[in-house]
Amino acid sequence: MTRKLRIATLGIHHETNTFASNKTTMAEFERSGLQTYAVQRGQQYYDMHEKSQTSMAGFIQASKRLDFELVPLIFAATDPAGTISKEVFDTLGGEALDMLREQGPFDGVLLNQMGAAVSEEYPDMDGELARRVREIVGPNVPVAMTLDLHANVSQQMADETDALVIYKTNPHIDAVPRAHDACDLVTRMARENWRPAKWLEQPPMVVGIFQHDTRDMPMKAVLDDLETVLSKPGVVGGSIGEGYPWSDVHENGLACYVLHEDSVNESKKWARWIADRAWSNRVDLYEPVGPSPSQAVTQALEKASTKPADSGPIVLLDVGDNIGAGSSGDSTFLLTEAVRQGARSWLQTVRDPDAIEACLAAGIGSDITVNVGGKTDLLHGEPVELTGRITRISDGRFEDTGTVHAGWRFFDAGTTVVMECDQGPTVALVTTRIGNMSREQYYSLGYRPDDFEIVVAKGVVSPRPAYQPIAHEMITVNTPGATSADMSTFDYKNVRKSLYPLDPEAQYDHE
Ligand SMILES: [Zn+2]
């Protein structure tokens, strides 16, 4: 009988917005809006994911299906935000690598990464972690890295691993099956002493955030091309990295990656075939489209006045304050317009610990006037003066076992206060930078977004699994902010010299 494989898993999961003013320090890894425990070790890493829909849940399922021992070391994840401090990488990376050294030897490693992590010291933090893992386990132990579709994939990440496996869907609802794919590859490599031939192709182009939904054209065509390639003889895997635009790093952009049974030339040929086709469609894959905040609120009010009463809300997607991409959560561009244009049935969150403190001092049931939002930096609008009644005070914790972007389950908005404002809007003031990925956020407070005329969801794609089922219509709004869709509003210094659309004349040459 063959010995059971021992496969370790570890991860430091972060999507870093290098333009965001809020740095990611140890404090952010001590408390996260995405997980009850931002840092999970050993059995806790296992337990917190077993019944979720995350990559780790897929590893756990695959360990039973493929009969290997999964050794959970450490998993750290916190909300997307600014550059990660050196201390975080030294502390958490150091602990992860110590565990890998001390609990080994292993027959394989599953790196559970997001793929767009940038630290003060390492612009390619995911690649650096992979390099150090490789240094410890040596060249003969297979290493696979699972990644979010928003990964900015570097050559180092490809070189230091034997397989990269990226989600194929945005909204991200396939973390589990992709984790199974990673486990299939790693166990085969370990059992057959085989390695796939790999190729990473990076045409110099960025996919715009309006185009990130993989269910819609033109991005759907890129993923369809991947499926075509995956059906070719000898192709054993492949991924597309959509990229994460708000990162001032060399590898910012689209990535096409193909694994072949034994031929690098075949991997290269097919990765380039996908890349060439995406490149020829680069204009459509970037162009920011969508109404301004004032236009969007006008449209939403018009639509709300004519839609059937029981048809669900108009959902406004706040692109510039995409918390899931690292922005502040306290943008007021849409709220300002709601007040100015007299929206009465309006529901949204605003992150504002100061306003919450004032509300807590006043107490539930009292009337209060507070300045709300627009306090983190100068990118997200002015504070809005709201007067209203404090109707709810909660610890902000809620759970969602339904279909949620990336499969998260336990959420923590921190102390949360709901104000029903005289001006019209109902505003949930939250403490943490939490995206609007789950309707439970409001149900847990006793409010039904289903019954409002207009609901704001901060984000572009991540709120869709939660809000599409109830929305009468969703409008993607071209709001300013740290996650603006317009790349020309940011000062990039470290991206490739000639990158579309920053360089409209960019060329993509290969033999
Ligand atoms: Zn993502």
Short mmCIF file of C-alpha atoms and ligand atoms in Angstrom, two decimals:
data_model
loop_
_atom_site.label_atom_id
_atom_site.label_comp_id
_atom_site.label_asym_id
_atom_site.label_seq_id
_atom_site.Cartn_x
_atom_site.Cartn_y
_atom_site.Cartn_z
CA MET A 1 0.00 0.00 0.00
CA THR A 2 1.27 3.42 -0.86
CA ARG A 3 1.91 5.96 1.85
CA LYS A 4 -0.65 8.74 2.21
CA LEU A 5 0.58 12.04 0.77
CA ARG A 6 1.04 14.90 3.24
CA ILE A 7 0.23 18.23 1.65
CA ALA A 8 0.57 21.54 3.43
CA THR A 9 -1.55 24.61 2.81
CA LEU A 10 -0.78 28.18 3.76
CA GLY A 11 -1.75 31.58 2.48
CA ILE A 12 -1.48 35.30 2.94
CA HIS A 13 -4.44 36.58 1.01
CA HIS A 14 -4.51 40.22 0.03
CA GLU A 15 -5.57 42.49 -2.78
CA THR A 16 -3.47 45.62 -2.41
CA ASN A 17 -4.58 48.96 -3.81
CA THR A 18 -1.29 50.85 -3.97
CA PHE A 19 -3.21 54.11 -4.50
CA ALA A 20 -5.32 53.75 -1.34
CA SER A 21 -4.26 55.93 1.57
CA ASN A 22 -5.13 53.35 4.25
CA LYS A 23 -2.05 51.14 4.71
CA THR A 24 -2.46 47.46 5.56
CA THR A 25 -0.76 46.96 8.92
CA MET A 26 -0.90 44.21 11.55
CA ALA A 27 -4.02 45.92 12.95
CA GLU A 28 -5.89 45.01 9.73
CA PHE A 29 -4.76 41.41 10.12
CA GLU A 30 -6.02 41.38 13.68
CA ARG A 31 -9.54 42.20 12.58
CA SER A 32 -11.15 41.63 9.21
CA GLY A 33 -14.62 42.25 7.82
CA LEU A 34 -14.25 39.08 5.73
CA GLN A 35 -13.50 36.52 8.37
CA THR A 36 -14.17 36.08 12.08
CA TYR A 37 -10.44 35.49 12.54
CA ALA A 38 -8.23 37.36 10.08
CA VAL A 39 -5.36 35.01 10.91
CA GLN A 40 -6.17 31.33 11.28
CA ARG A 41 -3.74 28.67 12.38
CA GLY A 42 -3.84 24.87 12.20
CA GLN A 43 -7.21 23.31 12.97
CA GLN A 44 -8.86 26.72 13.09
CA TYR A 45 -7.88 27.31 9.45
CA TYR A 46 -9.59 24.01 8.66
CA ASP A 47 -12.70 24.58 10.75
CA MET A 48 -13.43 28.10 9.55
CA HIS A 49 -13.57 26.97 5.92
CA GLU A 50 -14.89 23.41 6.00
CA LYS A 51 -18.50 24.44 5.40
CA SER A 52 -17.79 27.50 3.27
CA GLN A 53 -17.25 27.91 -0.47
CA THR A 54 -13.61 29.05 -0.35
CA SER A 55 -10.48 27.58 -1.90
CA MET A 56 -9.69 25.94 1.44
CA ALA A 57 -13.11 24.27 1.41
CA GLY A 58 -12.11 22.80 -1.96
CA PHE A 59 -8.77 21.61 -0.58
CA ILE A 60 -10.60 19.88 2.28
CA GLN A 61 -13.06 18.16 -0.06
CA ALA A 62 -10.26 17.13 -2.42
CA SER A 63 -8.17 15.70 0.43
CA LYS A 64 -11.01 13.24 1.07
CA ARG A 65 -11.66 12.53 -2.61
CA LEU A 66 -7.98 12.05 -3.46
CA ASP A 67 -7.05 10.51 -0.11
CA PHE A 68 -4.25 12.79 1.03
CA GLU A 69 -3.52 14.31 4.42
CA LEU A 70 -4.12 18.06 4.28
CA VAL A 71 -1.98 19.89 6.83
CA PRO A 72 -3.38 23.39 7.49
CA LEU A 73 -0.58 25.70 8.57
CA ILE A 74 -1.76 29.30 8.54
CA PHE A 75 -4.13 31.48 6.54
CA ALA A 76 -4.27 35.24 6.85
CA ALA A 77 -6.75 37.36 4.95
CA THR A 78 -8.01 40.84 5.37
CA ASP A 79 -9.99 43.29 3.35
CA PRO A 80 -8.37 44.87 0.30
CA ALA A 81 -6.60 48.09 1.24
CA GLY A 82 -3.33 49.99 0.78
CA THR A 83 0.23 48.67 0.66
CA ILE A 84 1.09 45.97 3.21
CA SER A 85 3.61 46.95 5.85
CA LYS A 86 7.01 45.26 6.03
CA GLU A 87 6.05 44.16 9.54
CA VAL A 88 3.07 42.17 8.22
CA PHE A 89 5.17 40.25 5.71
CA ASP A 90 7.97 39.64 8.21
CA THR A 91 5.53 38.52 10.92
CA LEU A 92 2.96 36.46 9.02
CA GLY A 93 5.25 35.31 6.23
CA GLY A 94 7.88 34.41 8.82
CA GLU A 95 5.40 32.40 10.85
CA ALA A 96 4.09 30.60 7.76
CA LEU A 97 7.57 29.63 6.60
CA ASP A 98 8.60 28.51 10.10
CA MET A 99 5.57 26.23 10.20
CA LEU A 100 6.41 24.84 6.77
CA ARG A 101 9.95 24.10 7.93
CA GLU A 102 9.01 22.66 11.30
CA GLN A 103 6.01 20.55 10.34
CA GLY A 104 7.56 19.07 7.18
CA PRO A 105 8.61 17.23 5.19
CA PHE A 106 5.66 17.52 2.84
CA ASP A 107 4.81 15.85 -0.47
CA GLY A 108 3.26 19.02 -1.84
CA VAL A 109 2.25 22.57 -0.99
CA LEU A 110 -0.99 24.40 -1.76
CA LEU A 111 -0.48 28.15 -1.61
CA ASN A 112 -3.81 29.84 -0.99
CA GLN A 113 -3.18 33.33 -2.37
CA MET A 114 -5.25 36.17 -3.74
CA GLY A 115 -2.46 37.19 -6.08
CA ALA A 116 -2.38 40.99 -5.93
CA ALA A 117 -0.46 41.47 -2.68
CA VAL A 118 2.07 44.32 -2.56
CA SER A 119 4.22 44.94 0.48
CA GLU A 120 6.53 47.86 1.21
CA GLU A 121 9.49 45.64 0.44
CA TYR A 122 8.05 43.33 -2.24
CA PRO A 123 5.89 44.66 -5.08
CA ASP A 124 5.29 40.98 -5.96
CA MET A 125 4.63 39.68 -2.48
CA ASP A 126 2.89 36.53 -3.75
CA GLY A 127 5.92 35.69 -5.89
CA GLU A 128 8.29 36.38 -3.01
CA LEU A 129 6.32 34.07 -0.73
CA ALA A 130 6.38 31.37 -3.43
CA ARG A 131 10.14 31.85 -3.82
CA ARG A 132 10.70 31.36 -0.11
CA VAL A 133 8.42 28.32 -0.02
CA ARG A 134 10.39 26.82 -2.90
CA GLU A 135 13.64 27.55 -1.07
CA ILE A 136 12.39 25.52 1.90
CA VAL A 137 10.80 22.54 0.14
CA GLY A 138 13.33 22.34 -2.70
CA PRO A 139 12.79 21.66 -6.41
CA ASN A 140 11.27 18.19 -6.02
CA VAL A 141 8.15 19.01 -4.04
CA PRO A 142 5.21 20.17 -6.19
CA VAL A 143 3.83 23.58 -5.34
CA ALA A 144 0.51 24.87 -6.68
CA MET A 145 -0.90 28.32 -6.05
CA THR A 146 -4.61 29.09 -6.20
CA LEU A 147 -5.45 32.66 -7.12
CA ASP A 148 -8.32 35.07 -7.36
CA LEU A 149 -9.25 36.12 -10.89
CA HIS A 150 -8.01 39.63 -10.00
CA ALA A 151 -4.44 38.42 -9.53
CA ASN A 152 -1.67 40.37 -11.20
CA VAL A 153 0.32 37.32 -12.20
CA SER A 154 4.10 37.73 -12.24
CA GLN A 155 6.73 35.66 -14.00
CA GLN A 156 8.16 34.92 -10.55
CA MET A 157 4.83 33.41 -9.44
CA ALA A 158 4.87 31.18 -12.52
CA ASP A 159 8.55 30.26 -12.12
CA GLU A 160 8.50 29.45 -8.41
CA THR A 161 5.43 27.18 -8.63
CA ASP A 162 4.51 24.12 -10.68
CA ALA A 163 0.95 25.23 -11.34
CA LEU A 164 -1.13 28.37 -10.98
CA VAL A 165 -4.87 27.81 -10.74
CA ILE A 166 -7.08 30.88 -10.97
CA TYR A 167 -10.83 31.27 -10.51
CA LYS A 168 -12.65 31.45 -13.82
CA THR A 169 -15.72 33.34 -12.68
CA ASN A 170 -16.35 36.89 -11.63
CA PRO A 171 -18.44 37.09 -9.45
CA HIS A 172 -16.18 34.49 -7.85
CA ILE A 173 -18.33 31.45 -7.31
CA ASP A 174 -15.94 28.70 -8.39
CA ALA A 175 -13.24 28.76 -5.71
CA VAL A 176 -14.15 25.18 -4.70
CA PRO A 177 -13.91 23.50 -8.12
CA ARG A 178 -10.72 25.39 -8.93
CA ALA A 179 -9.21 24.21 -5.64
CA HIS A 180 -10.10 20.66 -6.69
CA ASP A 181 -8.22 21.28 -9.95
CA ALA A 182 -5.15 22.43 -8.01
CA CYS A 183 -5.28 19.31 -5.83
CA ASP A 184 -5.63 17.03 -8.88
CA LEU A 185 -2.48 18.55 -10.34
CA VAL A 186 -0.43 18.47 -7.13
CA THR A 187 -1.32 14.90 -6.22
CA ARG A 188 -0.60 13.70 -9.75
CA MET A 189 2.77 15.49 -9.67
CA ALA A 190 3.61 13.94 -6.31
CA ARG A 191 2.49 10.42 -7.25
CA GLU A 192 3.85 10.25 -10.80
CA ASN A 193 6.92 12.42 -10.41
CA TRP A 194 5.56 14.41 -13.34
CA ARG A 195 5.51 18.16 -13.98
CA PRO A 196 3.37 20.01 -16.50
CA ALA A 197 5.02 22.30 -19.05
CA LYS A 198 3.90 25.86 -18.32
CA TRP A 199 3.76 29.19 -20.09
CA LEU A 200 2.70 32.63 -18.87
CA GLU A 201 1.81 35.18 -21.55
CA GLN A 202 1.14 38.79 -20.62
CA PRO A 203 -0.06 41.03 -23.44
CA PRO A 204 0.55 44.67 -22.38
CA MET A 205 -3.09 45.51 -21.66
CA VAL A 206 -5.39 46.17 -18.74
CA VAL A 207 -8.97 44.95 -18.55
CA GLY A 208 -11.17 47.82 -17.33
CA ILE A 209 -13.27 47.28 -14.23
CA PHE A 210 -16.54 47.74 -16.14
CA GLN A 211 -15.55 44.71 -18.20
CA HIS A 212 -14.68 42.40 -15.28
CA ASP A 213 -17.92 40.40 -15.18
CA THR A 214 -17.07 37.09 -16.86
CA ARG A 215 -20.72 36.42 -17.71
CA ASP A 216 -20.85 39.42 -20.03
CA MET A 217 -19.09 40.23 -23.27
CA PRO A 218 -16.34 41.13 -23.96
CA MET A 219 -14.69 39.36 -20.98
CA LYS A 220 -16.82 36.26 -21.52
CA ALA A 221 -15.07 35.79 -24.89
CA VAL A 222 -11.67 35.59 -23.18
CA LEU A 223 -12.90 32.91 -20.79
CA ASP A 224 -14.59 31.08 -23.69
CA ASP A 225 -11.21 31.07 -25.46
CA LEU A 226 -9.68 29.52 -22.35
CA GLU A 227 -12.31 26.76 -22.46
CA THR A 228 -11.46 26.14 -26.11
CA VAL A 229 -7.79 25.76 -25.17
CA LEU A 230 -8.59 23.50 -22.22
CA SER A 231 -10.26 21.08 -24.64
CA LYS A 232 -7.13 20.76 -26.82
CA PRO A 233 -5.17 17.49 -26.73
CA GLY A 234 -2.42 17.51 -24.11
CA VAL A 235 -3.57 20.69 -22.37
CA VAL A 236 -3.87 19.81 -18.68
CA GLY A 237 -4.72 23.21 -17.21
CA GLY A 238 -4.91 26.89 -17.80
CA SER A 239 -6.04 30.15 -16.34
CA ILE A 240 -6.78 33.75 -17.11
CA GLY A 241 -5.75 36.49 -14.69
CA GLU A 242 -8.07 39.43 -15.21
CA GLY A 243 -5.62 41.60 -13.31
CA TYR A 244 -6.16 44.19 -10.66
CA PRO A 245 -5.94 47.70 -12.15
CA TRP A 246 -5.22 49.74 -9.00
CA SER A 247 -1.80 48.35 -8.41
CA ASP A 248 1.32 50.19 -9.49
CA VAL A 249 3.36 47.06 -10.24
CA HIS A 250 5.19 45.70 -13.26
CA GLU A 251 2.81 42.77 -13.77
CA ASN A 252 -0.38 44.85 -13.72
CA GLY A 253 -2.60 43.54 -16.52
CA LEU A 254 -4.11 40.54 -18.24
CA ALA A 255 -2.38 37.16 -17.86
CA CYS A 256 -2.88 34.05 -19.98
CA TYR A 257 -1.42 30.84 -18.57
CA VAL A 258 -1.48 27.35 -20.02
CA LEU A 259 -0.24 23.98 -18.73
CA HIS A 260 0.53 21.16 -21.14
CA GLU A 261 1.27 17.51 -20.49
CA ASP A 262 4.87 17.80 -21.73
CA SER A 263 5.36 20.55 -24.33
CA VAL A 264 6.35 24.12 -23.47
CA ASN A 265 5.84 25.02 -27.12
CA GLU A 266 2.23 23.87 -26.96
CA SER A 267 1.68 25.80 -23.71
CA LYS A 268 3.19 28.88 -25.31
CA LYS A 269 1.21 28.50 -28.52
CA TRP A 270 -2.13 28.32 -26.74
CA ALA A 271 -1.38 31.03 -24.16
CA ARG A 272 -0.45 33.34 -27.05
CA TRP A 273 -3.53 32.37 -29.01
CA ILE A 274 -5.73 33.60 -26.13
CA ALA A 275 -3.54 36.68 -25.60
CA ASP A 276 -3.60 37.66 -29.29
CA ARG A 277 -7.38 37.48 -29.42
CA ALA A 278 -7.77 39.52 -26.22
CA TRP A 279 -5.25 42.06 -27.51
CA SER A 280 -7.20 42.58 -30.71
CA ASN A 281 -10.21 43.39 -28.53
CA ARG A 282 -8.32 45.66 -26.08
CA VAL A 283 -10.40 48.80 -26.74
CA ASP A 284 -13.67 47.10 -25.83
CA LEU A 285 -12.00 45.36 -22.89
CA TYR A 286 -11.13 48.68 -21.27
CA GLU A 287 -13.50 51.52 -22.19
CA PRO A 288 -15.12 52.97 -19.00
CA VAL A 289 -18.87 53.11 -19.53
CA GLY A 290 -21.61 54.18 -17.16
CA PRO A 291 -23.40 57.27 -15.89
CA SER A 292 -21.97 59.89 -13.52
CA PRO A 293 -23.32 59.97 -9.92
CA SER A 294 -25.78 62.74 -10.71
CA GLN A 295 -26.98 61.07 -13.93
CA ALA A 296 -27.29 57.71 -12.20
CA VAL A 297 -29.41 59.05 -9.34
CA THR A 298 -31.67 60.86 -11.81
CA GLN A 299 -32.05 57.64 -13.83
CA ALA A 300 -32.70 55.58 -10.71
CA LEU A 301 -35.39 57.98 -9.46
CA GLU A 302 -37.11 57.92 -12.86
CA LYS A 303 -37.00 54.14 -13.04
CA ALA A 304 -38.16 53.81 -9.44
CA SER A 305 -41.21 55.97 -10.16
CA THR A 306 -42.35 53.77 -13.06
CA LYS A 307 -41.41 50.23 -11.96
CA PRO A 308 -44.05 47.88 -10.53
CA ALA A 309 -44.35 48.27 -6.75
CA ASP A 310 -43.24 44.72 -5.93
CA SER A 311 -40.35 44.57 -8.40
CA GLY A 312 -37.36 45.08 -6.12
CA PRO A 313 -34.89 47.94 -5.89
CA ILE A 314 -32.78 49.77 -8.43
CA VAL A 315 -29.26 48.87 -7.28
CA LEU A 316 -26.55 51.46 -7.89
CA LEU A 317 -23.06 49.95 -8.03
CA ASP A 318 -20.53 52.45 -6.65
CA VAL A 319 -17.45 51.74 -8.79
CA GLY A 320 -15.16 54.40 -7.26
CA ASP A 321 -15.78 53.18 -3.70
CA ASN A 322 -15.23 49.51 -4.38
CA ILE A 323 -14.36 48.32 -0.88
CA GLY A 324 -13.59 44.88 -2.25
CA ALA A 325 -10.85 46.55 -4.29
CA GLY A 326 -9.37 48.58 -1.48
CA SER A 327 -11.24 51.87 -1.28
CA SER A 328 -12.35 53.62 1.89
CA GLY A 329 -16.04 52.70 2.16
CA ASP A 330 -16.95 56.27 3.07
CA SER A 331 -17.56 57.80 -0.35
CA THR A 332 -20.43 60.28 -0.40
CA PHE A 333 -20.81 61.06 -4.10
CA LEU A 334 -24.02 59.06 -4.41
CA LEU A 335 -25.39 60.01 -0.98
CA THR A 336 -24.85 63.69 -1.78
CA GLU A 337 -26.87 63.28 -4.96
CA ALA A 338 -29.58 61.32 -3.13
CA VAL A 339 -30.06 64.22 -0.72
CA ARG A 340 -29.81 66.85 -3.45
CA GLN A 341 -32.30 65.10 -5.72
CA GLY A 342 -34.66 64.20 -2.88
CA ALA A 343 -34.51 60.39 -2.91
CA ARG A 344 -36.89 59.12 -0.20
CA SER A 345 -36.56 55.35 -0.34
CA TRP A 346 -32.80 54.85 -0.33
CA LEU A 347 -30.58 52.39 1.56
CA GLN A 348 -26.81 52.30 1.82
CA THR A 349 -23.82 51.84 4.11
CA VAL A 350 -21.21 54.45 4.94
CA ARG A 351 -18.11 53.68 6.97
CA ASP A 352 -17.77 56.27 9.70
CA PRO A 353 -16.49 55.33 13.19
CA ASP A 354 -16.66 58.98 14.36
CA ALA A 355 -20.33 59.37 13.46
CA ILE A 356 -21.01 56.02 15.14
CA GLU A 357 -19.39 57.26 18.33
CA ALA A 358 -21.65 60.33 18.30
CA CYS A 359 -24.68 58.09 17.74
CA LEU A 360 -23.70 55.74 20.57
CA ALA A 361 -23.40 58.72 22.89
CA ALA A 362 -26.88 59.88 21.84
CA GLY A 363 -28.40 56.41 22.18
CA ILE A 364 -30.98 54.37 20.32
CA GLY A 365 -34.23 56.17 19.55
CA SER A 366 -32.73 59.64 19.74
CA ASP A 367 -32.63 62.21 16.98
CA ILE A 368 -29.23 63.43 15.91
CA THR A 369 -27.43 65.59 13.35
CA VAL A 370 -24.05 64.25 12.23
CA ASN A 371 -21.59 64.69 9.40
CA VAL A 372 -21.28 61.36 7.63
CA GLY A 373 -18.55 59.95 5.37
CA GLY A 374 -15.91 61.57 3.18
CA LYS A 375 -13.37 61.57 6.00
CA THR A 376 -10.66 59.09 4.96
CA ASP A 377 -9.04 61.15 2.21
CA LEU A 378 -9.81 63.65 -0.52
CA LEU A 379 -10.82 61.03 -3.09
CA HIS A 380 -14.27 60.14 -1.82
CA GLY A 381 -16.35 63.33 -1.59
CA GLU A 382 -17.32 65.69 1.22
CA PRO A 383 -19.02 64.69 4.48
CA VAL A 384 -22.83 64.90 4.25
CA GLU A 385 -24.81 66.46 7.11
CA LEU A 386 -27.62 64.09 8.01
CA THR A 387 -30.38 64.57 10.55
CA GLY A 388 -32.43 61.63 11.65
CA ARG A 389 -33.42 59.02 14.18
CA ILE A 390 -31.13 56.26 15.43
CA THR A 391 -33.17 53.10 14.91
CA ARG A 392 -30.66 50.25 15.36
CA ILE A 393 -27.39 49.64 17.14
CA SER A 394 -25.68 46.31 16.47
CA ASP A 395 -22.30 44.61 16.84
CA GLY A 396 -22.30 44.29 13.05
CA ARG A 397 -21.66 40.56 12.88
CA PHE A 398 -23.67 38.50 10.43
CA GLU A 399 -23.46 35.20 8.63
CA ASP A 400 -24.37 34.18 5.10
CA THR A 401 -24.34 30.55 4.02
CA GLY A 402 -25.81 31.34 0.61
CA THR A 403 -24.00 32.11 -2.62
CA VAL A 404 -21.61 34.92 -1.82
CA HIS A 405 -18.70 36.29 -3.86
CA ALA A 406 -15.59 34.16 -3.12
CA GLY A 407 -17.62 32.05 -0.69
CA TRP A 408 -17.09 34.13 2.43
CA ARG A 409 -19.43 33.26 5.30
CA PHE A 410 -18.76 35.15 8.54
CA PHE A 411 -18.84 38.91 8.23
CA ASP A 412 -18.00 41.62 10.71
CA ALA A 413 -19.01 45.22 10.01
CA GLY A 414 -18.01 46.30 13.53
CA THR A 415 -20.38 48.42 15.56
CA THR A 416 -23.19 49.40 13.24
CA VAL A 417 -25.79 52.14 13.65
CA VAL A 418 -28.81 52.69 11.41
CA MET A 419 -30.16 56.20 10.91
CA GLU A 420 -33.47 56.93 9.21
CA CYS A 421 -32.81 60.40 7.92
CA ASP A 422 -35.26 63.28 7.61
CA GLN A 423 -33.74 63.98 4.18
CA GLY A 424 -34.92 60.53 3.00
CA PRO A 425 -32.08 58.03 2.97
CA THR A 426 -31.70 55.19 5.44
CA VAL A 427 -28.00 54.87 6.22
CA ALA A 428 -26.23 52.03 8.00
CA LEU A 429 -23.06 53.46 9.52
CA VAL A 430 -20.43 50.74 9.76
CA THR A 431 -17.05 50.56 11.50
CA THR A 432 -15.05 48.22 9.28
CA ARG A 433 -14.40 48.54 5.57
CA ILE A 434 -16.93 45.92 4.59
CA GLY A 435 -18.26 45.48 1.08
CA ASN A 436 -21.93 44.99 0.30
CA MET A 437 -21.63 41.33 -0.69
CA SER A 438 -24.47 39.93 1.39
CA ARG A 439 -28.09 40.99 1.94
CA GLU A 440 -27.78 39.50 5.41
CA GLN A 441 -25.95 42.71 6.26
CA TYR A 442 -29.35 44.43 6.24
CA TYR A 443 -31.61 41.52 7.25
CA SER A 444 -29.52 41.13 10.40
CA LEU A 445 -30.36 44.76 11.21
CA GLY A 446 -34.06 44.28 10.58
CA TYR A 447 -34.11 46.03 7.20
CA ARG A 448 -35.12 44.53 3.86
CA PRO A 449 -33.23 45.96 0.88
CA ASP A 450 -35.92 44.21 -1.21
CA ASP A 451 -38.43 46.83 -0.06
CA PHE A 452 -36.42 49.97 -0.86
CA GLU A 453 -36.66 51.79 -4.19
CA ILE A 454 -32.92 52.43 -4.46
CA VAL A 455 -30.05 50.55 -2.81
CA VAL A 456 -26.37 51.45 -3.15
CA ALA A 457 -23.87 48.59 -3.28
CA LYS A 458 -20.25 49.61 -3.03
CA GLY A 459 -18.43 47.53 -5.59
CA VAL A 460 -18.71 46.45 -9.20
CA VAL A 461 -19.08 42.70 -9.38
CA SER A 462 -18.82 41.37 -5.82
CA PRO A 463 -22.31 42.64 -4.80
CA ARG A 464 -23.99 40.97 -7.78
CA PRO A 465 -24.57 37.47 -6.39
CA ALA A 466 -26.38 39.05 -3.43
CA TYR A 467 -28.30 41.80 -5.22
CA GLN A 468 -29.01 40.51 -8.72
CA PRO A 469 -31.71 38.12 -7.44
CA ILE A 470 -33.76 40.95 -5.93
CA ALA A 471 -32.83 43.91 -8.14
CA HIS A 472 -35.29 45.35 -10.62
CA GLU A 473 -32.24 46.72 -12.37
CA MET A 474 -28.57 47.30 -11.58
CA ILE A 475 -26.78 50.45 -12.74
CA THR A 476 -22.98 50.56 -12.70
CA VAL A 477 -22.05 54.14 -11.81
CA ASN A 478 -18.82 55.79 -12.89
CA THR A 479 -18.10 57.34 -9.48
CA PRO A 480 -14.70 58.90 -8.66
CA GLY A 481 -12.57 57.35 -5.90
CA ALA A 482 -9.61 55.14 -5.09
CA THR A 483 -11.09 52.51 -7.42
CA SER A 484 -12.18 54.77 -10.26
CA ALA A 485 -12.59 52.99 -13.59
CA ASP A 486 -10.54 55.69 -15.29
CA MET A 487 -6.87 54.66 -15.11
CA SER A 488 -5.70 58.07 -16.31
CA THR A 489 -6.71 59.51 -12.93
CA PHE A 490 -3.84 57.63 -11.23
CA ASP A 491 -0.11 58.25 -11.38
CA TYR A 492 1.45 54.92 -12.40
CA LYS A 493 5.24 54.70 -12.13
CA ASN A 494 6.08 50.99 -12.07
CA VAL A 495 3.86 49.38 -14.69
CA ARG A 496 5.33 48.18 -17.97
CA LYS A 497 6.65 51.07 -20.07
CA SER A 498 4.08 50.64 -22.76
CA LEU A 499 0.77 49.40 -21.35
CA TYR A 500 -2.65 49.88 -22.94
CA PRO A 501 -4.64 52.10 -22.19
CA LEU A 502 -2.05 54.27 -20.39
CA ASP A 503 -0.17 54.19 -23.69
CA PRO A 504 -2.84 54.16 -26.41
CA GLU A 505 -0.13 53.28 -28.96
CA ALA A 506 1.18 50.28 -26.99
CA GLN A 507 2.44 47.43 -29.15
CA TYR A 508 2.28 43.71 -28.44
CA ASP A 509 5.07 41.97 -30.30
CA HIS A 510 6.06 38.35 -30.21
CA GLU A 511 7.60 36.17 -32.86
ZN ZN B 1 -11.40 39.13 -7.13
#
